[in-house]
PDB file of C-alpha atoms in Angstrom:
ATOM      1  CA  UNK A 403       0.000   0.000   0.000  1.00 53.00           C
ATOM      2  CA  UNK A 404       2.767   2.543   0.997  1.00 55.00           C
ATOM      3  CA  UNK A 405       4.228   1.998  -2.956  1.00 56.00           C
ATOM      4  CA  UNK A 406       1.415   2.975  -4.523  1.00 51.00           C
ATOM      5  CA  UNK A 407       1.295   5.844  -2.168  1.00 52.00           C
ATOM      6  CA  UNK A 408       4.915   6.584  -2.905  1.00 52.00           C
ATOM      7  CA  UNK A 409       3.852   6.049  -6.537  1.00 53.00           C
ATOM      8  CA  UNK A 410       0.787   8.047  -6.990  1.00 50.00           C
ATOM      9  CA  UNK A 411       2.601  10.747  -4.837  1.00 52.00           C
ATOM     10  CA  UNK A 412       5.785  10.620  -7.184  1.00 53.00           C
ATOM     11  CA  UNK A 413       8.446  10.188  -4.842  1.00 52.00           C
ATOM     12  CA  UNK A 414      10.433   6.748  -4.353  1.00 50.00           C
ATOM     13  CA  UNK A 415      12.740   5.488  -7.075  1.00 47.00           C
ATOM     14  CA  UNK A 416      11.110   7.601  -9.528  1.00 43.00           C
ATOM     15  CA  UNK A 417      13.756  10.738  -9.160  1.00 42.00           C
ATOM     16  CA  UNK A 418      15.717  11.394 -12.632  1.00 46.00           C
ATOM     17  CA  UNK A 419      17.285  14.244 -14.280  1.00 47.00           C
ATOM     18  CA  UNK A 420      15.753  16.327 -11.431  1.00 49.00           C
ATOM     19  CA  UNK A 421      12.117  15.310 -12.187  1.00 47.00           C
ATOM     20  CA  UNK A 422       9.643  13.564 -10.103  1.00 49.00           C
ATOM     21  CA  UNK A 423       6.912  12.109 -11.668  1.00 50.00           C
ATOM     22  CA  UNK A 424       3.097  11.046 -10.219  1.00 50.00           C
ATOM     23  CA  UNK A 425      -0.372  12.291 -10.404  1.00 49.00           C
ATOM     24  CA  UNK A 426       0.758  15.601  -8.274  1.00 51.00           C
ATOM     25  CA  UNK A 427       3.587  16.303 -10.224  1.00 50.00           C
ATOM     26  CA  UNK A 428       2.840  14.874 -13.706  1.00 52.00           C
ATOM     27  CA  UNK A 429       5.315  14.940 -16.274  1.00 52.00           C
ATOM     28  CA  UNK A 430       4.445  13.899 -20.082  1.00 52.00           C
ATOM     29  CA  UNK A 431       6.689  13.429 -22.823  1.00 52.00           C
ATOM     30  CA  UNK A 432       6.387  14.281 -26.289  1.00 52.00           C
ATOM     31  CA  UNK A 433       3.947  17.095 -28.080  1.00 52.00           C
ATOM     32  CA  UNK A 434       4.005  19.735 -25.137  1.00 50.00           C
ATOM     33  CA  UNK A 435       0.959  18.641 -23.953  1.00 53.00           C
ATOM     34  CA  UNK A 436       1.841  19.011 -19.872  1.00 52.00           C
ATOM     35  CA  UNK A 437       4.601  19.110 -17.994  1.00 49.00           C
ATOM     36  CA  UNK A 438       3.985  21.481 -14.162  1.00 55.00           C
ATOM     37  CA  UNK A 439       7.287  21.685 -12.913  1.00 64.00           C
ATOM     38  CA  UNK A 440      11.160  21.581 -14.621  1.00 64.00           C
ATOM     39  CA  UNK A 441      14.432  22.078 -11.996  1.00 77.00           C
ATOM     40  CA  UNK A 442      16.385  20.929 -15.024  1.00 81.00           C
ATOM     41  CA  UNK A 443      17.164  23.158 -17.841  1.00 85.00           C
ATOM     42  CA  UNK A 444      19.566  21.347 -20.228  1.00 85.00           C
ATOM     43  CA  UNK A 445      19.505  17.576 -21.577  1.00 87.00           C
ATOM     44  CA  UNK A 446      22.696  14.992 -20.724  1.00 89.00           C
ATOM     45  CA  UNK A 447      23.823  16.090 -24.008  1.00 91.00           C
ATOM     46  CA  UNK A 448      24.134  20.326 -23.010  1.00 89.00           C
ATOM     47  CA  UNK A 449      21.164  21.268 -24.959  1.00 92.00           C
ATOM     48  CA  UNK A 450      19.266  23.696 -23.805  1.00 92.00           C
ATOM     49  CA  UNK A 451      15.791  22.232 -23.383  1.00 89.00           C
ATOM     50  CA  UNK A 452      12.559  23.972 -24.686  1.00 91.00           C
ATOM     51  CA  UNK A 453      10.489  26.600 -22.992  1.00 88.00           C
ATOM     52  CA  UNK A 454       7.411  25.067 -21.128  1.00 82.00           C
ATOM     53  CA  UNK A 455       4.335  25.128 -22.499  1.00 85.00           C
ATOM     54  CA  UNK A 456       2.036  27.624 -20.766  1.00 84.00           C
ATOM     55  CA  UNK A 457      -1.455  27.190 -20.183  1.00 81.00           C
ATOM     56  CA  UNK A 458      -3.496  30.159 -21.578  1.00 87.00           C
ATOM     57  CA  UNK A 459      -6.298  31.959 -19.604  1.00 87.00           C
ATOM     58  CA  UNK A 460      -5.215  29.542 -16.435  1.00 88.00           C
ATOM     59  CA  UNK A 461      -6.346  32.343 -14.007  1.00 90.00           C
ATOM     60  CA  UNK A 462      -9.505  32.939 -15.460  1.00 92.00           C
ATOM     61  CA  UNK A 463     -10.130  28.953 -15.779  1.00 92.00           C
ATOM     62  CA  UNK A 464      -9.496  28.501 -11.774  1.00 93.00           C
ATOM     63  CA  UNK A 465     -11.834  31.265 -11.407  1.00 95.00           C
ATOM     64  CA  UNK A 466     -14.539  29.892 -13.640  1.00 95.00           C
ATOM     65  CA  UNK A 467     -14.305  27.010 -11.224  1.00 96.00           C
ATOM     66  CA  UNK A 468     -13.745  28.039  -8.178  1.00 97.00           C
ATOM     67  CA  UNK A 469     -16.934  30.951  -8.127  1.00 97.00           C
ATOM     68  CA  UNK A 470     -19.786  29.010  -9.089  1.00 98.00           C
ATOM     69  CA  UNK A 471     -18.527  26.094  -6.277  1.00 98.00           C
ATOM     70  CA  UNK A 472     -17.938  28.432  -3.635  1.00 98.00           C
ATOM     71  CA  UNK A 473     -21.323  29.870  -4.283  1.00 98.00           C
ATOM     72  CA  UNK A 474     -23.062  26.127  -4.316  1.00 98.00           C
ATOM     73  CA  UNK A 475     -21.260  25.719  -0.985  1.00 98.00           C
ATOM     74  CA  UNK A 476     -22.112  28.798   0.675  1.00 98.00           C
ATOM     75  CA  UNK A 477     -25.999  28.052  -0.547  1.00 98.00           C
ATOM     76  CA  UNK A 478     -26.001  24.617   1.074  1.00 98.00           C
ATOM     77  CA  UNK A 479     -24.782  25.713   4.263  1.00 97.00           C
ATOM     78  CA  UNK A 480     -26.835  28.066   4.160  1.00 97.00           C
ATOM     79  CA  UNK A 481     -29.727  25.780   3.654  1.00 97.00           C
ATOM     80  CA  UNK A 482     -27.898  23.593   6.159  1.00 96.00           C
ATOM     81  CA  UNK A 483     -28.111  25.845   8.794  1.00 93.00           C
ATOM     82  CA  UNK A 484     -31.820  27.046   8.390  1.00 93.00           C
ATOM     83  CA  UNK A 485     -32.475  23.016   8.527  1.00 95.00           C
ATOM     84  CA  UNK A 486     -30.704  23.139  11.844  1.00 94.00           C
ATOM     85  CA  UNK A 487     -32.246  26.311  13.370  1.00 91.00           C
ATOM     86  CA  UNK A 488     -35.667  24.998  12.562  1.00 92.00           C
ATOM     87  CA  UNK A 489     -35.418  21.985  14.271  1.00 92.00           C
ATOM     88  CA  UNK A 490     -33.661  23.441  17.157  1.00 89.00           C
ATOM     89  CA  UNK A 491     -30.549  21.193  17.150  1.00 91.00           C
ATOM     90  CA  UNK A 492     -28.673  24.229  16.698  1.00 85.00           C
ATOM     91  CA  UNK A 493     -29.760  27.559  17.874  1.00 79.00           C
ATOM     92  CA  UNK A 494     -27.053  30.634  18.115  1.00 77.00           C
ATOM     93  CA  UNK A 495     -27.519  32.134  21.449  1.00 80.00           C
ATOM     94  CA  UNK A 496     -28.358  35.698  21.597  1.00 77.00           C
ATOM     95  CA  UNK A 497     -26.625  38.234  23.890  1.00 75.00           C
ATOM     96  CA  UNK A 498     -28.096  40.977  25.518  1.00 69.00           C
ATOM     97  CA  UNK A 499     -25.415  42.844  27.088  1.00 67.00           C
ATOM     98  CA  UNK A 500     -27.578  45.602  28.385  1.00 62.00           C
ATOM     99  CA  UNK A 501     -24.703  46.334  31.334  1.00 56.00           C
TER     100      UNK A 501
END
């Protein structure tokens, strides 16, 4: 179990040229199609690699993601906590601090 942990994580005997590979730090070859992180910049042979590929509009994607989600979460607590204040499991206590 701890290899495939090890494995999906990327670190173990998986360390080359400076890269780790796994599903957190994925690294594929050929076409430019992903690659997240690079420590190394030149091949074995002293070539100077290529420049990453760079994802376009990546802010605006993680945004187009992240809004609508954080407003479906803030709705179902919201709902959540009506559900609880109506059947008086949870009540917030009010303070009147009339000293």
């Amino acid at each position: 179990m701890a290899a495939v942990g090890r494995f999906l994580l990327g670190i173990g005997g998986s360390l080359r040229a400076g890269v780790t590979r796994g599903l957190l730090n994925p690294h594929i070859k050929a076409g430019g199609q992903f690659n997240s992180s690079r420590k190394v910049v030149m091949s074995k042979s002293g070539a100077i690699l290529p420049k990453p590929v760079k994802t376009p509009f990546g802010l605006m994607k993680v945004f187009i993601v992240v809004i609508p989600f954080l407003y479906m979460g803030t709705q179902i607590s919201k709902s959540f906590a009506s559900l609880l204040e109506e059947h008086d499991i949870f009540v917030p206590v009010d303070d009147d601090d009339d000293d």
